[in-house]
């Protein structure tokens, strides 16, 4: 096999964000752009000659073309085997599982998650390490450093690989195995949850479900597991066919974007259970008949009830949440006397805690939950977890949620996003907030007295690495919080996120609408940050 060395020049924008490198497809299609980043990853890794790399993506536009390029580069750089999902498809949790199961050196996951797809939309790539999880910051910093000095990349002169036929072939020195993307993942789910009980509850009609795959990768996974294996009625999985442009929608599982599902769940004769997943299948939205469960509540409810799920029957070693996620799970951890860790936003920060056995379940406000079964958040896992809970408790979602609030109180929560703000303005807002931090503690805004105001830093308890500037936190004497952060996953300008939460212990007030209940905090967030004033916007782009 002939290896070509192609001369290239650095692109200055290849610094990975919260979850890999995400850019417009057109950016990735520039000459050498994808190749530079892949070569920079390979150049910063050691000792992978002859080893295995897992490869797959969320099936969005450019997925197949990118996979063909990466196959040739992996061959040229000396990998011994590639394990690739059929059709180039692998959800991050399925890829994570394959890396772990096959003791692979690592994996490349092509995904821009919940961002829209198509020739004018987004694409992304991230590297996962041998534990199956997203590369920690020390790796991503090295990728960026290499990308800034790159002058050539290596690529094998070989024909495109047939991605659609399952099987193994040897091409020169590299073995290429195309696997069914669902089989191993489905087997793992069977080992975690009570499938016979689920089959019985779904088959008997006790649970009627609707899963919105949003024309993204979970279509084939959900059809196989929910319909074929668990007996949900054909058609229970809607928008099941993965499309390169997700049917023109944002494959983002929230009430703003999963409108078809939301209409069903708040409509007449609503199913017992509703859920949606994102473009690459690692996020989840949980709904019941006439109720939406916030991701922060979902995490807390999972932690509080984990003993009802076969794989977690022995209890949890600990839990973790990202800093902006509500404190609901902290209350569960306190009650059951297990550790609760607060990490920066980004699944990569859970990896060390999971590897060290410090936590069993973790999650984020951004519609992500997962456990130690893989090292990625896992949308369908969360769906099966909830189905298993409903079946075990014989309670509808709304009752499970209300019972939880009764026991622990309700952390009323919302996130307001201002998307595509000019980067200068967004940075100015963060600077403005930063400059106010030293003087805020002790200030009173009606009944809201500021207890602390700081910028979140995290020291990893396992490797002691420190991550600074992970969001601005303003905490109040009454337990309420406002957090401000710049997103690390957007591809146009900057996205400003405001996270708002207020604790309500009074059961009479648990049913309030979140926006109304948070109105004072929303006003206060504006007073502190001047986002509307500085951006000229009158309202957030998305409220979740
Ligand atoms: C990624 C990360 C998550 C993070 C989310 C939002 O998820 O893996 O840990 O919470 O982005 O990040 P940000 O607030 O910086 O936009 P995904 O589903 O996009 O891969």
mmCIF file with all atom_site columns, N, CA, C and O in Angstrom, residues 173-189:
data_model
loop_
_atom_site.group_PDB
_atom_site.id
_atom_site.type_symbol
_atom_site.label_atom_id
_atom_site.label_alt_id
_atom_site.label_comp_id
_atom_site.label_asym_id
_atom_site.label_entity_id
_atom_site.label_seq_id
_atom_site.pdbx_PDB_ins_code
_atom_site.Cartn_x
_atom_site.Cartn_y
_atom_site.Cartn_z
_atom_site.occupancy
_atom_site.B_iso_or_equiv
_atom_site.pdbx_formal_charge
_atom_site.auth_seq_id
_atom_site.auth_comp_id
_atom_site.auth_asym_id
_atom_site.auth_atom_id
_atom_site.pdbx_PDB_model_num
ATOM 1  N N  . UNK A 1 173 ? -1.671  -3.533 5.390  1.00 0.00 ? 173 UNK A N  1
ATOM 2  C CA . UNK A 1 173 ? -1.380  -3.934 6.776  1.00 0.00 ? 173 UNK A CA 1
ATOM 3  C C  . UNK A 1 173 ? -2.549  -3.710 7.729  1.00 0.00 ? 173 UNK A C  1
ATOM 4  O O  . UNK A 1 173 ? -2.440  -3.965 8.926  1.00 0.00 ? 173 UNK A O  1
ATOM 5  N N  . UNK A 1 174 ? -3.643  -3.192 7.248  1.00 0.00 ? 174 UNK A N  1
ATOM 6  C CA . UNK A 1 174 ? -4.732  -2.846 8.172  1.00 0.00 ? 174 UNK A CA 1
ATOM 7  C C  . UNK A 1 174 ? -5.955  -3.754 7.975  1.00 0.00 ? 174 UNK A C  1
ATOM 8  O O  . UNK A 1 174 ? -6.349  -4.059 6.842  1.00 0.00 ? 174 UNK A O  1
ATOM 9  N N  . UNK A 1 175 ? -6.488  -4.200 9.114  1.00 0.00 ? 175 UNK A N  1
ATOM 10 C CA . UNK A 1 175 ? -7.697  -5.028 9.069  1.00 0.00 ? 175 UNK A CA 1
ATOM 11 C C  . UNK A 1 175 ? -8.882  -4.084 9.253  1.00 0.00 ? 175 UNK A C  1
ATOM 12 O O  . UNK A 1 175 ? -8.868  -3.245 10.178 1.00 0.00 ? 175 UNK A O  1
ATOM 13 N N  . UNK A 1 176 ? -9.881  -4.222 8.424  1.00 0.00 ? 176 UNK A N  1
ATOM 14 C CA . UNK A 1 176 ? -11.038 -3.322 8.538  1.00 0.00 ? 176 UNK A CA 1
ATOM 15 C C  . UNK A 1 176 ? -12.285 -4.161 8.801  1.00 0.00 ? 176 UNK A C  1
ATOM 16 O O  . UNK A 1 176 ? -12.644 -5.027 8.003  1.00 0.00 ? 176 UNK A O  1
ATOM 17 N N  . UNK A 1 177 ? -12.913 -3.913 9.941  1.00 0.00 ? 177 UNK A N  1
ATOM 18 C CA . UNK A 1 177 ? -14.090 -4.689 10.325 1.00 0.00 ? 177 UNK A CA 1
ATOM 19 C C  . UNK A 1 177 ? -15.307 -3.767 10.374 1.00 0.00 ? 177 UNK A C  1
ATOM 20 O O  . UNK A 1 177 ? -15.293 -2.756 11.085 1.00 0.00 ? 177 UNK A O  1
ATOM 21 N N  . UNK A 1 178 ? -16.315 -4.121 9.616  1.00 0.00 ? 178 UNK A N  1
ATOM 22 C CA . UNK A 1 178 ? -17.570 -3.343 9.654  1.00 0.00 ? 178 UNK A CA 1
ATOM 23 C C  . UNK A 1 178 ? -18.538 -4.116 10.540 1.00 0.00 ? 178 UNK A C  1
ATOM 24 O O  . UNK A 1 178 ? -18.809 -5.296 10.287 1.00 0.00 ? 178 UNK A O  1
ATOM 25 N N  . UNK A 1 179 ? -19.031 -3.459 11.602 1.00 0.00 ? 179 UNK A N  1
ATOM 26 C CA . UNK A 1 179 ? -19.921 -4.148 12.548 1.00 0.00 ? 179 UNK A CA 1
ATOM 27 C C  . UNK A 1 179 ? -21.315 -3.532 12.524 1.00 0.00 ? 179 UNK A C  1
ATOM 28 O O  . UNK A 1 179 ? -21.484 -2.360 12.177 1.00 0.00 ? 179 UNK A O  1
ATOM 29 N N  . UNK A 1 180 ? -22.278 -4.342 12.926 1.00 0.00 ? 180 UNK A N  1
ATOM 30 C CA . UNK A 1 180 ? -23.621 -3.798 13.111 1.00 0.00 ? 180 UNK A CA 1
ATOM 31 C C  . UNK A 1 180 ? -23.549 -2.801 14.273 1.00 0.00 ? 180 UNK A C  1
ATOM 32 O O  . UNK A 1 180 ? -23.041 -3.135 15.349 1.00 0.00 ? 180 UNK A O  1
ATOM 33 N N  . UNK A 1 181 ? -24.025 -1.560 14.098 1.00 0.00 ? 181 UNK A N  1
ATOM 34 C CA . UNK A 1 181 ? -23.826 -0.556 15.155 1.00 0.00 ? 181 UNK A CA 1
ATOM 35 C C  . UNK A 1 181 ? -24.694 -0.797 16.392 1.00 0.00 ? 181 UNK A C  1
ATOM 36 O O  . UNK A 1 181 ? -24.427 -0.228 17.445 1.00 0.00 ? 181 UNK A O  1
ATOM 37 N N  . UNK A 1 182 ? -25.725 -1.641 16.255 1.00 0.00 ? 182 UNK A N  1
ATOM 38 C CA . UNK A 1 182 ? -26.696 -1.782 17.348 1.00 0.00 ? 182 UNK A CA 1
ATOM 39 C C  . UNK A 1 182 ? -26.452 -3.011 18.222 1.00 0.00 ? 182 UNK A C  1
ATOM 40 O O  . UNK A 1 182 ? -26.660 -2.973 19.442 1.00 0.00 ? 182 UNK A O  1
ATOM 41 N N  . UNK A 1 183 ? -26.006 -4.134 17.604 1.00 0.00 ? 183 UNK A N  1
ATOM 42 C CA . UNK A 1 183 ? -26.004 -5.427 18.298 1.00 0.00 ? 183 UNK A CA 1
ATOM 43 C C  . UNK A 1 183 ? -25.305 -5.408 19.663 1.00 0.00 ? 183 UNK A C  1
ATOM 44 O O  . UNK A 1 183 ? -25.895 -5.784 20.679 1.00 0.00 ? 183 UNK A O  1
ATOM 45 N N  . UNK A 1 184 ? -24.049 -4.956 19.701 1.00 0.00 ? 184 UNK A N  1
ATOM 46 C CA . UNK A 1 184 ? -23.305 -4.990 20.969 1.00 0.00 ? 184 UNK A CA 1
ATOM 47 C C  . UNK A 1 184 ? -23.951 -4.075 22.005 1.00 0.00 ? 184 UNK A C  1
ATOM 48 O O  . UNK A 1 184 ? -24.022 -4.400 23.192 1.00 0.00 ? 184 UNK A O  1
ATOM 49 N N  . UNK A 1 185 ? -24.415 -2.923 21.527 1.00 0.00 ? 185 UNK A N  1
ATOM 50 C CA . UNK A 1 185 ? -25.037 -1.962 22.429 1.00 0.00 ? 185 UNK A CA 1
ATOM 51 C C  . UNK A 1 185 ? -26.319 -2.552 23.033 1.00 0.00 ? 185 UNK A C  1
ATOM 52 O O  . UNK A 1 185 ? -26.551 -2.464 24.253 1.00 0.00 ? 185 UNK A O  1
ATOM 53 N N  . UNK A 1 186 ? -27.119 -3.194 22.183 1.00 0.00 ? 186 UNK A N  1
ATOM 54 C CA . UNK A 1 186 ? -28.388 -3.765 22.668 1.00 0.00 ? 186 UNK A CA 1
ATOM 55 C C  . UNK A 1 186 ? -28.126 -4.861 23.702 1.00 0.00 ? 186 UNK A C  1
ATOM 56 O O  . UNK A 1 186 ? -28.827 -4.958 24.717 1.00 0.00 ? 186 UNK A O  1
ATOM 57 N N  . UNK A 1 187 ? -27.090 -5.660 23.452 1.00 0.00 ? 187 UNK A N  1
ATOM 58 C CA . UNK A 1 187 ? -26.725 -6.709 24.424 1.00 0.00 ? 187 UNK A CA 1
ATOM 59 C C  . UNK A 1 187 ? -26.365 -6.100 25.770 1.00 0.00 ? 187 UNK A C  1
ATOM 60 O O  . UNK A 1 187 ? -26.747 -6.604 26.828 1.00 0.00 ? 187 UNK A O  1
ATOM 61 N N  . UNK A 1 188 ? -25.627 -5.004 25.716 1.00 0.00 ? 188 UNK A N  1
ATOM 62 C CA . UNK A 1 188 ? -25.230 -4.355 26.969 1.00 0.00 ? 188 UNK A CA 1
ATOM 63 C C  . UNK A 1 188 ? -26.475 -3.848 27.713 1.00 0.00 ? 188 UNK A C  1
ATOM 64 O O  . UNK A 1 188 ? -26.586 -3.982 28.938 1.00 0.00 ? 188 UNK A O  1
ATOM 65 N N  . UNK A 1 189 ? -27.425 -3.264 26.982 1.00 0.00 ? 189 UNK A N  1
ATOM 66 C CA . UNK A 1 189 ? -28.640 -2.756 27.630 1.00 0.00 ? 189 UNK A CA 1
ATOM 67 C C  . UNK A 1 189 ? -29.396 -3.902 28.309 1.00 0.00 ? 189 UNK A C  1
ATOM 68 O O  . UNK A 1 189 ? -29.949 -3.751 29.389 1.00 0.00 ? 189 UNK A O  1
#
